[in-house]
Amino acid sequence: QSALTQPASVSGSPGQSITISCTGTSSDVGAYKYVSWYQQHPGKAPKLMIYDVTDRPSGVSNRFSGSKSGNTASLTISGLQAEDEADYYCSSFAGGRMVFGTGTKVSVL
Amino acid sequence: EVHLLESGGNLVQPGGSLRLSCAASGFTFSTYAMSWVRQAPGKGLEWVSAISDSGYSTYYADSVKGRFTISRDNSNNTLYLQMNSLRADDTAVYYCAKDSLLRYFDWSLDYWGQGTLVTVSS
């Protein structure tokens, strides 16, 4: 059960936009709409930011958006803010199980 | 307000057993699927197991299949994870989390507990 592949780190200046990729296979990301993104600050529990590829839970800023093309999902953070500095994980349903991505550390320069 | 509180984490020797509990409040527990997710120190998230709202359907990661058992008590709003034959690589913070979709799996986890630490070491 291999983890989904994410870049180890992504950085940007305040106000900029960044995109984090999440690459899976035709058995997980490419097969289902059940792709989610989570934000985790140090020492804290993860927080759901995007579900079902593109949907935002109530209370999550519209600066966060999700998309998918083939076996790769993406999370875009627009108008980057200092509070966005955190680890981000994607996840996908993979037929009777769930798989997380390797995680991406977002740094705000 | 949704609240999930894990307990039961401890130091245990390799080969030992432990049962984790997750007390839920603030929502109708019996109508949502639940999951356990773990995070080894300094590492990423790893999904461990999931259970349907009724408890009828259960799912496991290959890494724990045959060793861990997920269950729930809907009358007491509590989720459990029985962990047997523990190994050093089971050392992690274990989180319980609620699925976002009423009565079905969406495989997105909208509320998480703060976690409980399990350390497997001699």
Tab-separated table of C-alpha atoms in Angstrom:
chain	number	residue	atom	x	y	z
A	1	GLN	CA	0.000	0.000	0.000
A	2	SER	CA	2.117	2.873	-1.265
A	3	ALA	CA	1.500	6.398	-0.100
A	4	LEU	CA	0.429	9.020	-2.604
A	5	THR	CA	3.343	11.154	-3.803
A	6	GLN	CA	3.586	14.801	-2.766
A	7	PRO	CA	6.490	17.249	-3.010
A	8	ALA	CA	8.385	17.442	0.272
A	9	SER	CA	8.209	21.206	0.423
A	10	VAL	CA	6.639	24.185	-1.302
A	11	SER	CA	7.238	27.815	-0.450
A	12	GLY	CA	5.873	31.194	-1.440
A	13	SER	CA	5.739	34.819	-0.404
A	14	PRO	CA	2.717	36.380	1.267
A	15	GLY	CA	0.005	37.092	-1.257
A	16	GLN	CA	1.296	34.618	-3.807
A	17	SER	CA	-0.415	31.428	-4.933
A	18	ILE	CA	1.079	27.977	-4.552
A	19	THR	CA	-0.027	24.550	-5.731
A	20	ILE	CA	0.669	21.195	-4.108
A	21	SER	CA	0.396	18.071	-6.219
A	22	CYS	CA	-0.698	14.614	-5.103
A	23	THR	CA	0.065	11.785	-7.498
A	24	GLY	CA	-1.523	8.397	-7.196
A	25	THR	CA	-2.654	5.701	-9.575
A	26	SER	CA	-5.696	4.587	-11.508
A	27	SER	CA	-6.626	2.516	-8.453
A	28	ASP	CA	-6.939	5.435	-6.067
A	29	VAL	CA	-6.822	9.127	-7.077
A	30	GLY	CA	-7.718	8.387	-10.679
A	31	ALA	CA	-10.596	6.090	-9.818
A	32	TYR	CA	-12.658	7.949	-7.236
A	33	LYS	CA	-14.018	11.377	-6.318
A	34	TYR	CA	-12.957	10.752	-2.702
A	35	VAL	CA	-9.853	12.924	-2.580
A	36	SER	CA	-9.337	15.106	0.474
A	37	TRP	CA	-6.735	17.550	1.753
A	38	TYR	CA	-5.699	18.155	5.357
A	39	GLN	CA	-3.728	20.910	7.052
A	40	GLN	CA	-1.664	20.096	10.139
A	41	HIS	CA	0.135	22.610	12.303
A	42	PRO	CA	2.937	21.336	14.583
A	43	GLY	CA	1.621	19.436	17.575
A	44	LYS	CA	-1.980	19.724	16.387
A	45	ALA	CA	-4.516	17.337	14.905
A	46	PRO	CA	-5.111	17.497	11.142
A	47	LYS	CA	-7.884	19.739	9.822
A	48	LEU	CA	-9.987	18.913	6.777
A	49	MET	CA	-9.562	21.598	4.105
A	50	ILE	CA	-10.984	19.996	0.934
A	51	TYR	CA	-13.145	16.914	0.372
A	52	ASP	CA	-14.551	15.189	-2.704
A	53	VAL	CA	-11.750	16.748	-4.811
A	54	THR	CA	-13.134	20.286	-4.873
A	55	ASP	CA	-15.498	20.895	-1.944
A	56	ARG	CA	-14.680	23.069	1.070
A	57	PRO	CA	-16.094	22.363	4.533
A	58	SER	CA	-17.944	25.194	6.179
A	59	GLY	CA	-15.504	27.641	7.736
A	60	VAL	CA	-12.565	26.914	5.445
A	61	SER	CA	-11.314	29.951	3.570
A	62	ASN	CA	-12.116	30.159	-0.147
A	63	ARG	CA	-8.393	30.777	-0.678
A	64	PHE	CA	-8.114	26.992	-0.645
A	65	SER	CA	-9.234	25.127	-3.750
A	66	GLY	CA	-8.857	21.610	-5.092
A	67	SER	CA	-8.800	19.954	-8.480
A	68	LYS	CA	-7.943	16.676	-10.146
A	69	SER	CA	-6.678	15.553	-13.528
A	70	GLY	CA	-6.191	11.872	-14.167
A	71	ASN	CA	-4.174	10.328	-11.352
A	72	THR	CA	-3.020	13.654	-9.913
A	73	ALA	CA	-4.925	15.881	-7.506
A	74	SER	CA	-3.878	19.390	-6.596
A	75	LEU	CA	-4.417	21.859	-3.781
A	76	THR	CA	-4.022	25.550	-4.536
A	77	ILE	CA	-3.619	28.163	-1.845
A	78	SER	CA	-4.142	31.671	-3.154
A	79	GLY	CA	-3.262	34.870	-1.325
A	80	LEU	CA	-0.755	32.997	0.839
A	81	GLN	CA	-0.786	34.068	4.483
A	82	ALA	CA	1.597	33.417	7.375
A	83	GLU	CA	-1.016	31.212	9.069
A	84	ASP	CA	-0.974	28.872	6.056
A	85	GLU	CA	2.501	27.659	7.029
A	86	ALA	CA	1.878	24.030	7.959
A	87	ASP	CA	2.084	20.466	6.681
A	88	TYR	CA	-0.484	19.411	4.095
A	89	TYR	CA	-1.598	15.876	3.313
A	90	CYS	CA	-3.796	14.547	0.561
A	91	SER	CA	-5.790	11.352	0.914
A	92	SER	CA	-7.808	9.119	-1.380
A	93	PHE	CA	-10.123	6.173	-1.178
A	94	ALA	CA	-8.426	3.168	-2.735
A	95	GLY	CA	-11.036	0.455	-2.778
A	96	GLY	CA	-11.725	-0.748	0.756
A	97	ARG	CA	-8.977	1.361	2.266
A	98	MET	CA	-7.766	4.901	2.546
A	99	VAL	CA	-4.303	6.123	1.605
A	100	PHE	CA	-2.571	9.348	2.594
A	101	GLY	CA	0.025	11.318	0.718
A	102	THR	CA	3.629	11.684	1.853
A	103	GLY	CA	2.980	15.220	3.071
A	104	THR	CA	4.157	18.668	1.981
A	105	LYS	CA	5.638	21.336	4.212
A	106	VAL	CA	4.433	24.761	3.135
A	107	SER	CA	6.674	27.651	4.077
A	108	VAL	CA	5.703	31.304	3.855
A	109	LEU	CA	8.821	33.311	3.075
B	1	GLU	CA	-19.773	21.029	19.303
B	2	VAL	CA	-18.166	17.822	18.113
B	3	HIS	CA	-15.613	16.423	20.519
B	4	LEU	CA	-13.478	13.296	20.236
B	5	LEU	CA	-11.300	12.210	23.139
B	6	GLU	CA	-8.874	9.329	22.767
B	7	SER	CA	-7.456	7.382	25.694
B	8	GLY	CA	-5.557	4.188	26.396
B	9	GLY	CA	-2.182	5.036	24.933
B	10	ASN	CA	0.795	3.746	26.905
B	11	LEU	CA	4.234	2.188	26.818
B	12	VAL	CA	3.972	-1.500	25.942
B	13	GLN	CA	6.528	-4.199	25.187
B	14	PRO	CA	6.825	-5.757	21.722
B	15	GLY	CA	4.287	-8.536	21.354
B	16	GLY	CA	1.980	-6.926	23.868
B	17	SER	CA	-1.588	-5.668	23.574
B	18	LEU	CA	-3.390	-2.400	24.140
B	19	ARG	CA	-6.938	-1.134	23.684
B	20	LEU	CA	-7.569	2.428	22.645
B	21	SER	CA	-10.873	4.191	23.248
B	22	CYS	CA	-12.386	7.282	21.681
B	23	ALA	CA	-15.279	8.970	23.461
B	24	ALA	CA	-17.474	10.959	21.104
B	25	SER	CA	-19.876	13.785	21.855
B	26	GLY	CA	-21.662	16.632	20.112
B	27	PHE	CA	-23.094	14.578	17.236
B	28	THR	CA	-25.213	11.483	16.673
B	29	PHE	CA	-22.387	8.966	16.906
B	30	SER	CA	-24.430	6.036	15.611
B	31	THR	CA	-24.974	7.702	12.223
B	32	TYR	CA	-21.350	8.274	11.176
B	33	ALA	CA	-18.512	6.032	10.091
B	34	MET	CA	-15.313	6.434	12.085
B	35	SER	CA	-11.615	5.881	11.440
B	36	TRP	CA	-8.327	5.506	13.263
B	37	VAL	CA	-5.295	7.275	11.798
B	38	ARG	CA	-1.779	7.164	13.229
B	39	GLN	CA	1.325	9.294	12.950
B	40	ALA	CA	4.746	8.006	13.910
B	41	PRO	CA	7.062	10.585	15.528
B	42	GLY	CA	8.197	13.063	12.897
B	43	LYS	CA	6.429	11.148	10.115
B	44	GLY	CA	3.307	11.476	7.998
B	45	LEU	CA	-0.247	10.314	8.482
B	46	GLU	CA	-1.139	6.642	8.026
B	47	TRP	CA	-4.722	5.410	7.884
B	48	VAL	CA	-5.198	2.389	10.139
B	49	SER	CA	-8.814	1.274	10.134
B	50	ALA	CA	-12.420	2.336	9.547
B	51	ILE	CA	-15.842	1.150	10.670
B	52	SER	CA	-19.316	1.858	9.326
B	53	ASP	CA	-21.987	3.625	11.360
B	54	SER	CA	-23.628	0.349	12.347
B	55	GLY	CA	-20.337	-1.433	12.964
B	56	TYR	CA	-21.219	-4.037	10.385
B	57	SER	CA	-18.453	-3.147	7.948
B	58	THR	CA	-14.807	-2.799	8.926
B	59	TYR	CA	-11.676	-2.005	6.924
B	60	TYR	CA	-7.967	-2.291	7.756
B	61	ALA	CA	-4.606	-1.247	6.385
B	62	ASP	CA	-2.464	-4.205	5.360
B	63	SER	CA	0.080	-3.214	8.004
B	64	VAL	CA	-2.362	-3.984	10.848
B	65	LYS	CA	-4.699	-6.574	9.346
B	66	GLY	CA	-4.948	-9.636	11.581
B	67	ARG	CA	-3.438	-7.786	14.559
B	68	PHE	CA	-5.808	-4.848	15.151
B	69	THR	CA	-9.592	-4.897	15.576
B	70	ILE	CA	-11.826	-1.854	15.296
B	71	SER	CA	-15.212	-1.828	17.033
B	72	ARG	CA	-17.787	0.583	18.371
B	73	ASP	CA	-20.424	0.823	21.080
B	74	ASN	CA	-23.157	3.082	19.750
B	75	SER	CA	-25.056	2.973	23.028
B	76	ASN	CA	-22.061	4.551	24.784
B	77	ASN	CA	-20.786	6.712	21.897
B	78	THR	CA	-17.383	5.073	21.999
B	79	LEU	CA	-14.976	3.828	19.332
B	80	TYR	CA	-12.318	1.224	20.102
B	81	LEU	CA	-9.108	-0.127	18.622
B	82	GLN	CA	-7.833	-3.408	20.028
B	83	MET	CA	-4.164	-3.764	19.190
B	84	ASN	CA	-2.424	-7.128	19.557
B	85	SER	CA	1.047	-8.411	18.655
B	86	LEU	CA	2.381	-4.877	18.818
B	87	ARG	CA	5.655	-4.054	17.083
B	88	ALA	CA	8.116	-1.207	17.377
B	89	ASP	CA	6.834	0.273	14.106
B	90	ASP	CA	3.365	0.625	15.634
B	91	THR	CA	4.768	3.433	17.796
B	92	ALA	CA	2.736	6.524	16.940
B	93	VAL	CA	0.131	9.016	18.009
B	94	TYR	CA	-3.237	7.428	17.270
B	95	TYR	CA	-6.098	9.714	16.252
B	96	CYS	CA	-9.755	8.843	16.002
B	97	ALA	CA	-11.664	10.771	13.364
B	98	LYS	CA	-15.235	11.148	12.166
B	99	ASP	CA	-16.301	10.666	8.543
B	100	SER	CA	-17.999	13.692	7.057
B	101	LEU	CA	-20.942	11.939	5.408
B	102	LEU	CA	-24.101	10.958	7.251
B	103	ARG	CA	-24.666	7.176	7.221
B	104	TYR	CA	-22.174	6.419	4.469
B	105	PHE	CA	-18.442	6.614	3.859
B	106	ASP	CA	-17.104	9.707	2.157
B	107	TRP	CA	-13.570	8.803	3.246
B	108	SER	CA	-13.010	12.392	4.340
B	109	LEU	CA	-12.466	13.012	8.045
B	110	ASP	CA	-13.980	16.263	9.272
B	111	TYR	CA	-13.316	16.033	13.013
B	112	TRP	CA	-10.293	14.612	14.784
B	113	GLY	CA	-9.352	14.001	18.386
B	114	GLN	CA	-6.079	15.231	19.850
B	115	GLY	CA	-4.535	11.769	19.761
B	116	THR	CA	-3.094	9.282	22.214
B	117	LEU	CA	0.532	8.128	22.160
B	118	VAL	CA	1.357	4.445	21.861
B	119	THR	CA	4.996	3.515	22.422
B	120	VAL	CA	6.150	-0.031	21.714
B	121	SER	CA	9.541	-0.656	23.260
B	122	SER	CA	11.332	-3.046	25.560
